[in-house]
Amino acid sequence: DSGVTQTPKHLITATGQRVTLRCSPRSGDLSVYWYQQSLDQGLQFLIQYYNGEERAKGNILERFSAQQFPDLHSELNLSSLELGDSALYFCASSVVEYDEQFFGPGTRLTVL
Amino acid sequence: AQSVTQLDSHVSVSEGTPVLLRCNYSSSYSPSLFWYVQHPNKGLQLLLKYTSAATLVKGINGFEAEFKKSETSFHLTKPSAHMSDAAEYFCVVSLSGGYNKLIFGAGTRLAVHP
């Protein structure tokens, strides 16, 4: 158990809908990262936050957004969902920005 | 641009035999390299990391990897496979030279047979 928690574990929704994935980092970790794992794209970095501020962006679609709250938990919002958004979404956290990342168990999103 | 190529999508070994998972990297400067493992229905766990210190890196569960700059390789090895090693393994390079954005390889699925 890495200490990073993600909810929900599974999410099934329909195309066009909007969902929110939640991540609680390890106690004391200031940086949160989001990754997407899909069969065709593999594991891809989406976005990073550090102490509430966006620090780095990867291959994140405009339909996706994220934020990190004052209590350091983070939410990833996915809107206008498409079939291709079905994937496993991981959150990771680290103490500071340039530090080892610890991964949560992931949220499996299925878009029907 | 940094990238990693895992040369085998599947590797199958017998229990007690050596494991070799191959990874080549591309980086415009001295990279930070990692191996992560993902067991079925689980998150990713860091096995080991190279950050320009010793070229032979020892990780958890008996795994080790050697950074070879001349060959741009970072292969993962273990002398004797255990059934519990069956999982997917990812070679990873850090985009910024530290631990920031991680670029993952496509993964190698390791099967261990009795």
CSV table of N, CA and C in Angstrom, one decimal, chain A residues 1-101:
chain,number,residue,atom,x,y,z
A,1,ASP,N,0.8,-1.2,0.0
A,1,ASP,CA,0.0,0.0,0.0
A,1,ASP,C,0.9,1.2,0.0
A,2,SER,N,0.7,2.1,-1.1
A,2,SER,CA,1.6,3.2,-1.2
A,2,SER,C,1.2,4.4,-0.3
A,3,GLY,N,0.0,4.4,0.2
A,3,GLY,CA,-0.5,5.5,1.0
A,3,GLY,C,-1.3,6.5,0.1
A,4,VAL,N,-1.3,6.4,-1.2
A,4,VAL,CA,-2.1,7.2,-2.1
A,4,VAL,C,-3.4,6.5,-2.3
A,5,THR,N,-4.5,7.3,-2.1
A,5,THR,CA,-5.8,6.7,-2.3
A,5,THR,C,-6.5,7.4,-3.4
A,6,GLN,N,-7.3,6.6,-4.1
A,6,GLN,CA,-8.1,7.1,-5.3
A,6,GLN,C,-9.5,6.6,-5.2
A,7,THR,N,-10.4,7.5,-5.4
A,7,THR,CA,-11.8,7.1,-5.5
A,7,THR,C,-12.5,7.7,-6.7
A,8,PRO,N,-13.5,7.0,-7.3
A,8,PRO,CA,-13.9,5.6,-7.0
A,8,PRO,C,-12.9,4.6,-7.6
A,9,LYS,N,-13.0,3.3,-7.3
A,9,LYS,CA,-12.2,2.3,-7.9
A,9,LYS,C,-12.6,2.1,-9.4
A,10,HIS,N,-13.9,2.0,-9.5
A,10,HIS,CA,-14.5,1.8,-10.9
A,10,HIS,C,-15.6,2.9,-11.1
A,11,LEU,N,-15.7,3.2,-12.4
A,11,LEU,CA,-16.7,4.2,-12.8
A,11,LEU,C,-17.2,3.8,-14.2
A,12,ILE,N,-18.5,3.7,-14.3
A,12,ILE,CA,-19.0,3.4,-15.6
A,12,ILE,C,-20.0,4.5,-15.9
A,13,THR,N,-19.9,5.1,-17.1
A,13,THR,CA,-20.7,6.2,-17.5
A,13,THR,C,-20.9,6.1,-19.0
A,14,ALA,N,-21.7,7.1,-19.5
A,14,ALA,CA,-22.1,7.1,-20.9
A,14,ALA,C,-21.3,8.2,-21.6
A,15,THR,N,-21.3,8.1,-22.9
A,15,THR,CA,-20.6,9.2,-23.7
A,15,THR,C,-21.3,10.5,-23.5
A,16,GLY,N,-20.6,11.6,-23.5
A,16,GLY,CA,-21.1,12.9,-23.3
A,16,GLY,C,-21.2,13.3,-21.9
A,17,GLN,N,-21.0,12.4,-21.0
A,17,GLN,CA,-21.1,12.7,-19.6
A,17,GLN,C,-19.8,13.4,-19.0
A,18,ARG,N,-19.9,13.8,-17.7
A,18,ARG,CA,-18.8,14.4,-17.0
A,18,ARG,C,-18.6,13.6,-15.7
A,19,VAL,N,-17.3,13.3,-15.4
A,19,VAL,CA,-17.0,12.6,-14.2
A,19,VAL,C,-15.9,13.3,-13.5
A,20,THR,N,-15.8,13.0,-12.2
A,20,THR,CA,-14.7,13.6,-11.4
A,20,THR,C,-14.0,12.4,-10.6
A,21,LEU,N,-12.7,12.4,-10.8
A,21,LEU,CA,-11.9,11.4,-10.1
A,21,LEU,C,-11.1,12.1,-9.0
A,22,ARG,N,-11.0,11.4,-7.9
A,22,ARG,CA,-10.4,12.0,-6.7
A,22,ARG,C,-9.2,11.3,-6.2
A,23,CYS,N,-8.2,12.1,-5.8
A,23,CYS,CA,-6.9,11.5,-5.3
A,23,CYS,C,-6.5,12.2,-4.0
A,24,SER,N,-6.2,11.4,-3.0
A,24,SER,CA,-5.6,11.9,-1.8
A,24,SER,C,-4.1,11.4,-1.7
A,25,PRO,N,-3.2,12.4,-1.7
A,25,PRO,CA,-1.8,12.0,-1.7
A,25,PRO,C,-1.4,11.4,-0.3
A,26,ARG,N,-0.2,10.9,-0.3
A,26,ARG,CA,0.4,10.4,1.0
A,26,ARG,C,0.5,11.6,1.9
A,27,SER,N,0.4,11.3,3.2
A,27,SER,CA,0.5,12.4,4.2
A,27,SER,C,1.9,13.1,4.0
A,28,GLY,N,1.8,14.4,3.9
A,28,GLY,CA,3.1,15.2,3.7
A,28,GLY,C,3.5,15.4,2.3
A,29,ASP,N,3.0,14.7,1.4
A,29,ASP,CA,3.4,14.9,0.0
A,29,ASP,C,2.7,16.2,-0.6
A,30,LEU,N,3.5,17.0,-1.3
A,30,LEU,CA,2.9,18.3,-1.8
A,30,LEU,C,2.6,18.2,-3.3
A,31,SER,N,3.2,17.3,-4.0
A,31,SER,CA,3.1,17.2,-5.4
A,31,SER,C,2.2,16.0,-5.8
A,32,VAL,N,1.3,16.3,-6.7
A,32,VAL,CA,0.3,15.3,-7.2
A,32,VAL,C,0.5,15.2,-8.8
A,33,TYR,N,0.5,14.0,-9.3
A,33,TYR,CA,0.6,13.8,-10.7
A,33,TYR,C,-0.6,12.9,-11.2
A,34,TRP,N,-1.1,13.1,-12.4
A,34,TRP,CA,-2.1,12.3,-13.0
A,34,TRP,C,-1.6,11.6,-14.2
A,35,TYR,N,-1.9,10.3,-14.4
A,35,TYR,CA,-1.5,9.5,-15.5
A,35,TYR,C,-2.7,8.8,-16.1
A,36,GLN,N,-2.7,8.5,-17.4
A,36,GLN,CA,-3.7,7.7,-18.0
A,36,GLN,C,-3.1,6.5,-18.6
A,37,GLN,N,-3.7,5.3,-18.3
A,37,GLN,CA,-3.2,4.1,-18.9
A,37,GLN,C,-4.3,3.5,-19.8
A,38,SER,N,-4.0,3.4,-21.1
A,38,SER,CA,-5.0,2.8,-22.0
A,38,SER,C,-4.3,1.8,-22.9
A,39,LEU,N,-5.1,0.9,-23.5
A,39,LEU,CA,-4.5,-0.2,-24.3
A,39,LEU,C,-3.7,0.4,-25.5
A,40,ASP,N,-4.2,1.4,-26.1
A,40,ASP,CA,-3.6,1.9,-27.3
A,40,ASP,C,-2.5,2.9,-27.1
A,41,GLN,N,-2.6,3.7,-26.0
A,41,GLN,CA,-1.6,4.8,-25.8
A,41,GLN,C,-0.6,4.4,-24.7
A,42,GLY,N,-0.9,3.3,-24.0
A,42,GLY,CA,0.0,3.0,-22.8
A,42,GLY,C,-0.2,4.0,-21.7
A,43,LEU,N,0.9,4.1,-20.9
A,43,LEU,CA,0.8,5.0,-19.7
A,43,LEU,C,1.3,6.4,-20.1
A,44,GLN,N,0.5,7.4,-19.9
A,44,GLN,CA,0.9,8.8,-20.3
A,44,GLN,C,0.7,9.7,-19.2
A,45,PHE,N,1.6,10.6,-19.0
A,45,PHE,CA,1.5,11.7,-18.0
A,45,PHE,C,0.5,12.7,-18.5
A,46,LEU,N,-0.4,13.1,-17.6
A,46,LEU,CA,-1.4,14.1,-17.9
A,46,LEU,C,-1.0,15.5,-17.4
A,47,ILE,N,-0.8,15.6,-16.1
A,47,ILE,CA,-0.7,16.9,-15.4
A,47,ILE,C,-0.1,16.7,-14.0
A,48,GLN,N,0.6,17.8,-13.6
A,48,GLN,CA,1.2,17.8,-12.2
A,48,GLN,C,0.8,19.0,-11.5
A,49,TYR,N,0.5,18.9,-10.2
A,49,TYR,CA,0.3,20.0,-9.3
A,49,TYR,C,1.3,20.0,-8.2
A,50,TYR,N,1.7,21.1,-7.7
A,50,TYR,CA,2.6,21.2,-6.5
A,50,TYR,C,2.0,22.3,-5.6
A,51,ASN,N,1.6,21.9,-4.5
A,51,ASN,CA,1.1,22.8,-3.4
A,51,ASN,C,0.0,23.7,-4.0
A,52,GLY,N,-0.9,23.2,-4.8
A,52,GLY,CA,-2.0,23.9,-5.3
A,52,GLY,C,-1.8,24.5,-6.6
A,53,GLU,N,-0.6,24.6,-7.1
A,53,GLU,CA,-0.3,25.2,-8.4
A,53,GLU,C,0.0,24.2,-9.5
A,54,GLU,N,-0.5,24.4,-10.7
A,54,GLU,CA,-0.1,23.6,-11.8
A,54,GLU,C,1.3,23.8,-12.2
A,55,ARG,N,2.1,22.7,-12.4
A,55,ARG,CA,3.5,22.8,-12.6
A,55,ARG,C,3.9,22.2,-14.0
A,56,ALA,N,3.2,21.2,-14.4
A,56,ALA,CA,3.6,20.6,-15.7
A,56,ALA,C,2.4,20.0,-16.4
A,57,LYS,N,2.4,20.1,-17.7
A,57,LYS,CA,1.3,19.5,-18.5
A,57,LYS,C,1.9,18.5,-19.5
A,58,GLY,N,1.2,17.4,-19.6
A,58,GLY,CA,1.6,16.4,-20.6
A,58,GLY,C,0.5,16.3,-21.7
A,59,ASN,N,0.1,15.1,-22.1
A,59,ASN,CA,-0.9,14.9,-23.1
A,59,ASN,C,-2.3,15.0,-22.6
A,60,ILE,N,-2.6,16.1,-22.0
A,60,ILE,CA,-4.0,16.2,-21.4
A,60,ILE,C,-4.9,16.9,-22.4
A,61,LEU,N,-6.0,16.3,-22.7
A,61,LEU,CA,-7.0,16.9,-23.6
A,61,LEU,C,-7.6,18.2,-23.0
A,62,GLU,N,-8.1,19.0,-23.8
A,62,GLU,CA,-8.8,20.3,-23.3
A,62,GLU,C,-10.1,19.9,-22.6
A,63,ARG,N,-10.7,18.8,-22.9
A,63,ARG,CA,-11.9,18.4,-22.2
A,63,ARG,C,-11.6,17.9,-20.7
A,64,PHE,N,-10.3,17.8,-20.4
A,64,PHE,CA,-9.9,17.3,-19.1
A,64,PHE,C,-9.4,18.5,-18.3
A,65,SER,N,-9.6,18.5,-17.1
A,65,SER,CA,-9.0,19.6,-16.2
A,65,SER,C,-8.8,19.0,-14.8
A,66,ALA,N,-7.9,19.6,-14.1
A,66,ALA,CA,-7.6,19.1,-12.8
A,66,ALA,C,-7.3,20.3,-11.8
A,67,GLN,N,-7.4,20.0,-10.6
A,67,GLN,CA,-7.0,21.0,-9.6
A,67,GLN,C,-6.5,20.3,-8.3
A,68,GLN,N,-5.7,21.1,-7.5
A,68,GLN,CA,-5.3,20.6,-6.2
A,68,GLN,C,-5.8,21.6,-5.2
A,69,PHE,N,-6.4,21.1,-4.2
A,69,PHE,CA,-7.1,21.9,-3.2
A,69,PHE,C,-6.2,22.2,-2.0
A,70,PRO,N,-6.6,23.2,-1.2
A,70,PRO,CA,-5.7,23.5,0.0
A,70,PRO,C,-5.3,22.4,0.9
A,71,ASP,N,-6.2,21.3,1.0
A,71,ASP,CA,-5.8,20.2,1.8
A,71,ASP,C,-5.0,19.2,1.0
A,72,LEU,N,-4.6,19.6,-0.2
A,72,LEU,CA,-3.6,18.9,-1.1
A,72,LEU,C,-4.3,17.7,-1.8
A,73,HIS,N,-5.5,17.4,-1.6
A,73,HIS,CA,-6.1,16.4,-2.4
A,73,HIS,C,-6.4,17.0,-3.8
A,74,SER,N,-6.5,16.1,-4.8
A,74,SER,CA,-6.6,16.6,-6.2
A,74,SER,C,-7.8,15.9,-6.8
A,75,GLU,N,-8.4,16.6,-7.8
A,75,GLU,CA,-9.5,16.0,-8.6
A,75,GLU,C,-9.2,16.2,-10.1
A,76,LEU,N,-9.5,15.2,-10.8
A,76,LEU,CA,-9.3,15.2,-12.3
A,76,LEU,C,-10.8,15.2,-12.8
A,77,ASN,N,-11.1,16.2,-13.6
A,77,ASN,CA,-12.4,16.3,-14.2
A,77,ASN,C,-12.4,16.0,-15.7
A,78,LEU,N,-13.2,15.0,-16.1
A,78,LEU,CA,-13.2,14.6,-17.5
A,78,LEU,C,-14.6,14.9,-18.0
A,79,SER,N,-14.7,15.7,-19.1
A,79,SER,CA,-16.0,16.1,-19.6
A,79,SER,C,-16.2,15.6,-21.0
A,80,SER,N,-17.5,15.7,-21.5
A,80,SER,CA,-17.8,15.3,-22.9
A,80,SER,C,-17.2,14.0,-23.2
A,81,LEU,N,-17.4,13.0,-22.3
A,81,LEU,CA,-16.6,11.8,-22.4
A,81,LEU,C,-16.9,11.1,-23.8
A,82,GLU,N,-15.8,10.4,-24.3
A,82,GLU,CA,-15.9,9.7,-25.5
A,82,GLU,C,-15.5,8.2,-25.1
A,83,LEU,N,-15.8,7.3,-26.1
A,83,LEU,CA,-15.5,5.9,-25.8
A,83,LEU,C,-14.0,5.7,-25.6
A,84,GLY,N,-13.2,6.5,-26.3
A,84,GLY,CA,-11.7,6.4,-26.2
A,84,GLY,C,-11.1,6.9,-24.9
A,85,ASP,N,-12.0,7.5,-24.1
A,85,ASP,CA,-11.5,8.0,-22.7
A,85,ASP,C,-11.5,6.8,-21.7
A,86,SER,N,-12.1,5.7,-22.1
A,86,SER,CA,-12.0,4.5,-21.2
A,86,SER,C,-10.6,4.1,-21.0
A,87,ALA,N,-10.2,4.1,-19.7
A,87,ALA,CA,-8.8,3.8,-19.3
A,87,ALA,C,-8.7,3.7,-17.8
A,88,LEU,N,-7.5,3.4,-17.4
A,88,LEU,CA,-7.2,3.4,-16.0
A,88,LEU,C,-6.5,4.7,-15.7
A,89,TYR,N,-7.0,5.4,-14.7
A,89,TYR,CA,-6.4,6.7,-14.4
A,89,TYR,C,-5.7,6.6,-13.0
A,90,PHE,N,-4.4,6.9,-13.1
A,90,PHE,CA,-3.6,6.8,-11.9
A,90,PHE,C,-3.2,8.2,-11.4
A,91,CYS,N,-3.2,8.3,-10.1
A,91,CYS,CA,-2.7,9.4,-9.4
A,91,CYS,C,-1.4,9.0,-8.7
A,92,ALA,N,-0.4,9.9,-8.6
A,92,ALA,CA,0.8,9.6,-7.9
A,92,ALA,C,1.1,10.9,-7.1
A,93,SER,N,1.9,10.7,-6.0
A,93,SER,CA,2.3,11.9,-5.2
A,93,SER,C,3.8,11.7,-4.8
A,94,SER,N,4.4,12.9,-4.5
A,94,SER,CA,5.7,12.9,-4.1
A,94,SER,C,5.9,14.0,-3.0
A,95,VAL,N,6.9,13.9,-2.2
A,95,VAL,CA,7.1,14.9,-1.1
A,95,VAL,C,7.3,16.3,-1.7
A,96,VAL,N,8.3,16.4,-2.6
A,96,VAL,CA,8.5,17.7,-3.3
A,96,VAL,C,8.5,17.3,-4.8
A,97,GLU,N,8.7,18.3,-5.6
A,97,GLU,CA,8.6,18.1,-7.1
A,97,GLU,C,9.5,17.1,-7.6
A,98,TYR,N,10.8,17.2,-7.3
A,98,TYR,CA,11.7,16.3,-7.9
A,98,TYR,C,12.1,15.2,-7.0
A,99,ASP,N,11.1,14.3,-6.8
A,99,ASP,CA,11.3,13.2,-5.8
A,99,ASP,C,10.5,12.0,-6.3
A,100,GLU,N,10.8,10.9,-5.6
A,100,GLU,CA,10.2,9.6,-6.0
A,100,GLU,C,8.6,9.7,-6.0
A,101,GLN,N,8.0,9.2,-7.0
A,101,GLN,CA,6.5,9.2,-7.1
A,101,GLN,C,6.0,7.9,-6.6
